[in-house]
Amino acid sequence: MAVCIAVLTKDNSPLYIASDPAEDGLKMHFLVHTSIDVIEEKLNSATAANDPRDLYLGQLYPNEDYRIYGYVTNTKIKIVVIESITNPFKDGDARQVFSKVHSGYISLVCNPFYSPGDTITSQPFLNTVTSLMRGKAIA
Amino acid sequence: LSNKAEACMEKMGYRVGFSLIEKATKEEARVKEDVDIVKYICKDLWNMVFRKQADNLKTNHTGTFVIQDNRFRFLTRVSQSDQYKQRGELYVAFTCGVVKGALSNFGLPCSVAAEIEMLPTVKVTLTLQQPAN
């Protein structure tokens, strides 16, 4: 199940980080922070061989308790999803999670009351993310 | 007074362009080069907003691009005489904002200016604020 979902801007400042209350929030923050480096590396080293057409970056790096997946939009917004090894989801599922978070983010940006770059406090977005985190626990 | 109106239109266009790009690029493959980004603006963004593509794109390869539209949608009904060129600027201000917002969401801050030499042909000049790589 997804234990943490994070949305970062192109300057890597966090717009939103939420983790499952059962997990250590600080550790999640730390993992997200370290994954930024990996994402940047993947973006910069992206040669033609390295799926140039895909926004989904796949698993970023191995860790003993968690799997960390990354996704970067064309507008340089980075989304990081951390899931626990005890309850993993398949590759197709991870893409779905990112797709839903991305759609939630798009609805947020189209909201004229939201200024791009602010921390996300919008209720619909928060609901989307919490349902994604909880939904995975049930699935 | 007309400057304030133009600035207001451009600000509105900025937000619209920003959101449009966010929405539209969800399904697109990753766009990499600056030139590709500007080409995307000419083709897909112009298509979305005006239902036609821009007619011409010129560059001097040092970060300046000129997008030309020979039948600018908002000006096709204005009679083609020089006295309306000044007023035509207001109609282009919103579009300048859209382009500016779109480019800044792609991560390319730029300044956008528009010229109307002969109605309804409009040239939009983009100057990227860093050297294009």
Coordinates of N, CA and C in Angstrom, one line a residue, chain A:
Chain A
M1 N 0.9 -1.2 0.0 CA 0.0 0.0 0.0 C 0.9 1.2 0.0
A2 N 0.4 2.3 -0.6 CA 1.2 3.5 -0.7 C 1.3 4.1 0.7
V3 N 2.5 4.2 1.2 CA 2.7 4.8 2.6 C 3.0 6.3 2.5
C4 N 3.3 6.7 1.4 CA 3.6 8.2 1.3 C 3.5 8.6 -0.1
I5 N 2.9 9.8 -0.3 CA 2.8 10.4 -1.6 C 3.3 11.9 -1.4
A6 N 4.2 12.3 -2.4 CA 4.7 13.6 -2.3 C 4.7 14.3 -3.6
V7 N 4.4 15.6 -3.6 CA 4.4 16.4 -4.8 C 5.4 17.5 -4.7
L8 N 6.3 17.6 -5.6 CA 7.4 18.6 -5.5 C 7.4 19.5 -6.8
T9 N 7.8 20.8 -6.6 CA 7.9 21.6 -7.8 C 9.2 21.4 -8.5
K10 N 9.4 22.2 -9.6 CA 10.6 22.0 -10.4 C 11.8 22.5 -9.6
D11 N 11.7 23.3 -8.6 CA 12.8 23.7 -7.7 C 13.0 22.7 -6.6
N12 N 12.2 21.6 -6.6 CA 12.2 20.6 -5.5 C 11.7 21.1 -4.2
S13 N 10.9 22.2 -4.2 CA 10.3 22.5 -2.9 C 9.0 21.7 -2.8
P14 N 8.7 21.3 -1.6 CA 7.5 20.4 -1.4 C 6.2 21.2 -1.5
L15 N 5.3 20.7 -2.3 CA 4.0 21.3 -2.4 C 3.1 20.5 -1.4
Y16 N 3.4 19.3 -1.3 CA 2.5 18.4 -0.5 C 3.3 17.1 -0.2
I17 N 3.3 16.8 1.1 CA 3.9 15.4 1.5 C 2.9 14.9 2.5
A18 N 2.4 13.6 2.2 CA 1.6 13.0 3.2 C 2.0 11.6 3.4
S19 N 2.1 11.2 4.6 CA 2.4 9.7 4.8 C 1.4 9.1 5.7
D20 N 1.3 7.8 5.6 CA 0.4 7.0 6.4 C 0.8 7.2 7.9
P21 N -0.2 7.5 8.7 CA 0.1 7.8 10.1 C 0.9 6.7 10.8
A22 N 0.8 5.4 10.3 CA 1.4 4.3 11.0 C 2.9 4.4 10.8
E23 N 3.4 5.1 9.7 CA 4.8 5.2 9.4 C 5.4 6.4 10.0
D24 N 6.7 6.3 10.1 CA 7.5 7.4 10.7 C 7.6 8.6 9.6
G25 N 6.9 9.7 9.9 CA 6.8 10.8 9.0 C 8.1 11.3 8.5
L26 N 9.0 11.4 9.5 CA 10.4 12.0 9.2 C 11.1 11.1 8.3
K27 N 11.0 9.8 8.5 CA 11.7 8.9 7.6 C 11.2 9.0 6.2
M28 N 9.9 9.2 6.0 CA 9.3 9.3 4.7 C 9.8 10.6 4.0
H29 N 9.9 11.7 4.8 CA 10.4 12.9 4.3 C 11.8 12.7 3.8
F30 N 12.6 12.0 4.6 CA 14.0 11.8 4.2 C 14.1 11.0 2.9
L31 N 13.3 9.9 2.8 CA 13.3 9.1 1.6 C 12.9 9.9 0.4
V32 N 11.9 10.8 0.5 CA 11.5 11.6 -0.6 C 12.6 12.5 -1.0
H33 N 13.3 13.1 0.0 CA 14.4 14.0 -0.3 C 15.5 13.3 -1.0
T34 N 15.9 12.1 -0.6 CA 17.0 11.4 -1.3 C 16.5 11.0 -2.7
S35 N 15.2 10.7 -2.9 CA 14.8 10.3 -4.2 C 14.9 11.5 -5.2
I36 N 14.9 12.7 -4.7 CA 15.0 13.8 -5.6 C 16.3 13.7 -6.5
D37 N 17.4 13.4 -5.8 CA 18.7 13.2 -6.5 C 18.6 12.2 -7.6
V38 N 17.9 11.1 -7.3 CA 17.8 10.0 -8.3 C 17.0 10.5 -9.5
I39 N 15.9 11.2 -9.2 CA 15.1 11.7 -10.3 C 15.9 12.6 -11.2
E40 N 16.6 13.6 -10.6 CA 17.4 14.5 -11.4 C 18.4 13.8 -12.2
E41 N 19.0 12.7 -11.7 CA 20.0 12.0 -12.4 C 19.3 11.3 -13.6
K42 N 18.1 10.8 -13.4 CA 17.4 10.1 -14.5 C 17.1 11.1 -15.5
L43 N 16.7 12.3 -15.1 CA 16.2 13.3 -16.1 C 17.4 13.7 -16.9
N44 N 18.6 14.0 -16.2 CA 19.7 14.5 -17.0 C 20.4 13.5 -17.9
S45 N 20.4 12.3 -17.4 CA 21.2 11.3 -18.1 C 20.3 10.7 -19.2
A46 N 19.1 11.2 -19.3 CA 18.1 10.6 -20.3 C 18.6 10.7 -21.7
T47 N 19.2 9.6 -22.2 CA 19.6 9.5 -23.6 C 18.4 8.9 -24.3
A48 N 18.6 8.8 -25.6 CA 17.5 8.2 -26.4 C 17.1 6.9 -25.9
A49 N 18.0 6.1 -25.4 CA 17.8 4.8 -25.0 C 16.9 4.7 -23.7
N50 N 16.7 5.8 -23.1 CA 16.1 5.8 -21.7 C 14.7 6.2 -21.6
D51 N 13.8 5.5 -22.2 CA 12.4 5.9 -22.4 C 12.1 7.4 -22.4
P52 N 12.4 8.0 -23.6 CA 12.2 9.4 -23.7 C 10.7 9.8 -23.8
R53 N 9.8 8.9 -24.0 CA 8.5 9.3 -24.2 C 7.6 9.1 -23.0
D54 N 8.2 8.7 -21.9 CA 7.4 8.3 -20.8 C 7.5 9.3 -19.7
L55 N 6.4 9.7 -19.0 CA 6.5 10.5 -17.9 C 6.8 9.7 -16.6
Y56 N 6.5 8.5 -16.6 CA 6.6 7.6 -15.5 C 8.1 7.1 -15.4
L57 N 8.7 7.3 -14.3 CA 10.1 6.9 -14.2 C 10.4 5.5 -13.6
G58 N 9.3 4.9 -13.1 CA 9.5 3.6 -12.6 C 10.2 3.6 -11.2
Q59 N 10.7 2.5 -10.8 CA 11.2 2.4 -9.5 C 12.6 3.1 -9.4
L60 N 12.7 3.9 -8.4 CA 13.9 4.8 -8.4 C 15.1 4.1 -7.8
Y61 N 15.0 3.6 -6.6 CA 16.1 2.8 -6.1 C 15.7 1.8 -5.1
P62 N 16.4 0.8 -4.9 CA 16.0 -0.2 -4.0 C 16.3 0.1 -2.5
N63 N 15.5 -0.3 -1.7 CA 15.6 0.0 -0.2 C 15.0 -1.3 0.5
E64 N 15.5 -1.6 1.7 CA 15.1 -2.9 2.2 C 13.6 -2.9 2.6
D65 N 13.0 -1.8 3.0 CA 11.6 -1.9 3.5 C 10.6 -1.3 2.5
Y66 N 11.1 -0.5 1.6 CA 10.2 0.3 0.7 C 10.5 0.2 -0.7
R67 N 9.5 0.5 -1.6 CA 9.8 0.7 -3.0 C 9.4 2.1 -3.3
I68 N 10.3 2.8 -4.0 CA 10.0 4.2 -4.3 C 9.9 4.4 -5.8
Y69 N 8.8 5.0 -6.2 CA 8.5 5.3 -7.6 C 8.5 6.7 -7.9
G70 N 8.9 7.1 -9.1 CA 8.9 8.5 -9.4 C 8.2 8.8 -10.7
Y71 N 7.8 10.1 -10.9 CA 7.0 10.5 -12.0 C 7.3 12.0 -12.2
V72 N 7.6 12.4 -13.4 CA 7.8 13.8 -13.6 C 6.9 14.3 -14.7
T73 N 6.2 15.4 -14.5 CA 5.3 15.9 -15.6 C 6.1 16.7 -16.5
N74 N 5.5 17.1 -17.6 CA 6.1 18.0 -18.6 C 6.3 19.3 -18.0
T75 N 5.6 19.7 -17.0 CA 5.8 21.0 -16.3 C 6.7 20.9 -15.1
K76 N 7.5 19.8 -15.1 CA 8.6 19.7 -14.1 C 8.1 19.5 -12.7
I77 N 6.9 19.1 -12.6 CA 6.4 18.8 -11.2 C 6.7 17.3 -11.0
K78 N 7.3 17.0 -9.8 CA 7.7 15.7 -9.5 C 6.7 15.1 -8.5
I79 N 6.4 13.8 -8.8 CA 5.5 13.1 -7.8 C 6.3 11.9 -7.4
V80 N 6.3 11.6 -6.1 CA 7.0 10.5 -5.6 C 6.1 9.7 -4.7
V81 N 6.0 8.4 -5.0 CA 5.1 7.5 -4.2 C 6.0 6.4 -3.6
I82 N 5.8 6.2 -2.3 CA 6.6 5.2 -1.6 C 5.6 4.2 -1.1
E83 N 5.9 2.9 -1.4 CA 5.0 1.9 -0.9 C 5.8 0.8 -0.2
S84 N 5.1 0.2 0.8 CA 5.9 -0.8 1.6 C 6.0 -2.1 0.9
I85 N 7.0 -2.8 1.2 CA 7.3 -4.1 0.5 C 6.3 -5.1 0.9
T86 N 5.7 -5.0 2.2 CA 4.8 -6.0 2.7 C 3.5 -6.0 1.8
N87 N 3.2 -4.9 1.2 CA 1.9 -4.9 0.4 C 2.1 -4.2 -0.9
P88 N 2.9 -4.8 -1.8 CA 3.3 -4.0 -3.0 C 2.1 -4.0 -4.0
F89 N 2.2 -3.0 -5.0 CA 1.3 -3.1 -6.1 C 2.1 -3.3 -7.4
K90 N 1.4 -3.8 -8.4 CA 2.1 -4.2 -9.6 C 2.5 -2.9 -10.4
D91 N 3.3 -3.1 -11.4 CA 3.8 -1.9 -12.2 C 2.6 -1.1 -12.7
G92 N 1.6 -1.8 -13.3 CA 0.5 -1.1 -13.9 C -0.2 -0.2 -12.8
D93 N -0.4 -0.8 -11.6 CA -1.0 0.0 -10.5 C -0.3 1.2 -10.2
A94 N 1.0 1.2 -10.2 CA 1.8 2.4 -9.8 C 1.5 3.5 -10.8
R95 N 1.4 3.2 -12.1 CA 1.1 4.2 -13.1 C -0.3 4.8 -12.8
Q96 N -1.2 3.9 -12.4 CA -2.5 4.5 -12.1 C -2.5 5.5 -11.0
V97 N -1.7 5.1 -9.9 CA -1.7 6.0 -8.8 C -1.1 7.4 -9.3
F98 N 0.0 7.4 -10.1 CA 0.5 8.6 -10.5 C -0.5 9.4 -11.4
S99 N -1.2 8.6 -12.2 CA -2.2 9.2 -13.1 C -3.2 10.0 -12.3
K100 N -3.7 9.3 -11.2 CA -4.7 10.0 -10.4 C -4.2 11.2 -9.7
V101 N -2.9 11.1 -9.2 CA -2.4 12.2 -8.5 C -2.2 13.4 -9.5
H102 N -1.7 13.0 -10.7 CA -1.5 14.1 -11.7 C -2.9 14.7 -12.0
S103 N -3.9 13.9 -12.2 CA -5.2 14.5 -12.5 C -5.7 15.4 -11.4
G104 N -5.4 15.0 -10.1 CA -5.8 15.8 -9.0 C -5.1 17.1 -9.0
Y105 N -3.8 17.1 -9.4 CA -2.9 18.3 -9.5 C -3.4 19.2 -10.5
I106 N -3.8 18.6 -11.7 CA -4.3 19.5 -12.8 C -5.6 20.2 -12.4
S107 N -6.5 19.5 -11.7 CA -7.7 20.2 -11.3 C -7.4 21.3 -10.3
L108 N -6.3 21.0 -9.5 CA -5.9 22.1 -8.5 C -5.4 23.3 -9.3
V109 N -4.6 23.1 -10.3 CA -4.0 24.3 -11.0 C -5.1 25.0 -11.7
C110 N -6.1 24.4 -12.2 CA -7.1 25.1 -13.0 C -8.0 25.9 -12.0
N111 N -7.9 25.6 -10.7 CA -8.7 26.4 -9.8 C -8.1 27.8 -9.7
P112 N -8.9 28.8 -10.0 CA -8.3 30.2 -10.0 C -7.9 30.7 -8.7
F113 N -8.4 30.0 -7.6 CA -8.0 30.5 -6.3 C -6.7 29.9 -5.8
Y114 N -6.1 29.1 -6.7 CA -4.8 28.5 -6.3 C -3.7 29.1 -7.0
S115 N -2.7 29.6 -6.3 CA -1.5 30.2 -7.0 C -0.5 29.1 -7.1
P116 N 0.0 28.9 -8.3 CA 1.0 27.9 -8.5 C 2.2 28.1 -7.6
G117 N 2.7 27.1 -6.9 CA 3.8 27.3 -6.0 C 3.4 27.3 -4.5
D118 N 2.2 27.5 -4.3 CA 1.7 27.5 -2.9 C 1.6 26.0 -2.4
T119 N 1.7 25.9 -1.1 CA 1.5 24.5 -0.5 C 0.0 24.2 -0.8
I120 N -0.2 22.9 -0.9 CA -1.5 22.5 -1.3 C -2.4 22.3 -0.1
T121 N -3.5 23.0 -0.1 CA -4.4 22.8 1.1 C -5.8 22.5 0.6
S122 N -5.9 22.3 -0.7 CA -7.3 22.2 -1.3 C -7.9 20.8 -0.9
Q123 N -9.1 20.9 -0.4 CA -9.8 19.7 0.1 C -9.9 18.6 -1.0
P124 N -10.4 18.8 -2.2 CA -10.5 17.7 -3.2 C -9.2 17.0 -3.4
F125 N -8.1 17.8 -3.5 CA -6.8 17.1 -3.7 C -6.4 16.3 -2.6
L126 N -6.6 16.8 -1.3 CA -6.3 16.0 -0.1 C -7.1 14.7 -0.1
N127 N -8.4 14.9 -0.5 CA -9.3 13.7 -0.5 C -8.8 12.6 -1.5
T128 N -8.4 13.1 -2.7 CA -7.9 12.2 -3.7 C -6.7 11.4 -3.1
V129 N -5.8 12.1 -2.5 CA -4.6 11.5 -2.0 C -4.8 10.5 -0.9
T130 N -5.7 10.9 0.1 CA -5.9 10.0 1.2 C -6.7 8.8 0.7
S131 N -7.6 9.0 -0.2 CA -8.3 7.8 -0.7 C -7.3 6.8 -1.5
L132 N -6.3 7.4 -2.2 CA -5.3 6.6 -2.8 C -4.5 5.8 -1.8
M133 N -4.2 6.5 -0.7 CA -3.3 5.8 0.2 C -4.1 4.7 0.9
R134 N -5.4 5.1 1.3 CA -6.2 4.1 2.0 C -6.6 3.0 1.1
G135 N -7.0 3.4 -0.1 CA -7.5 2.4 -1.1 C -6.6 1.3 -1.4
K136 N -5.3 1.6 -1.4 CA -4.3 0.6 -1.6 C -4.3 -0.4 -0.5
A137 N -4.6 0.1 0.7 CA -4.5 -0.8 1.9 C -5.6 -1.9 1.7
I138 N -6.7 -1.5 1.2 CA -7.8 -2.4 1.1 C -7.6 -3.4 -0.1
A139 N -7.0 -2.9 -1.2 CA -6.8 -3.7 -2.4 C -6.0 -4.9 -2.2

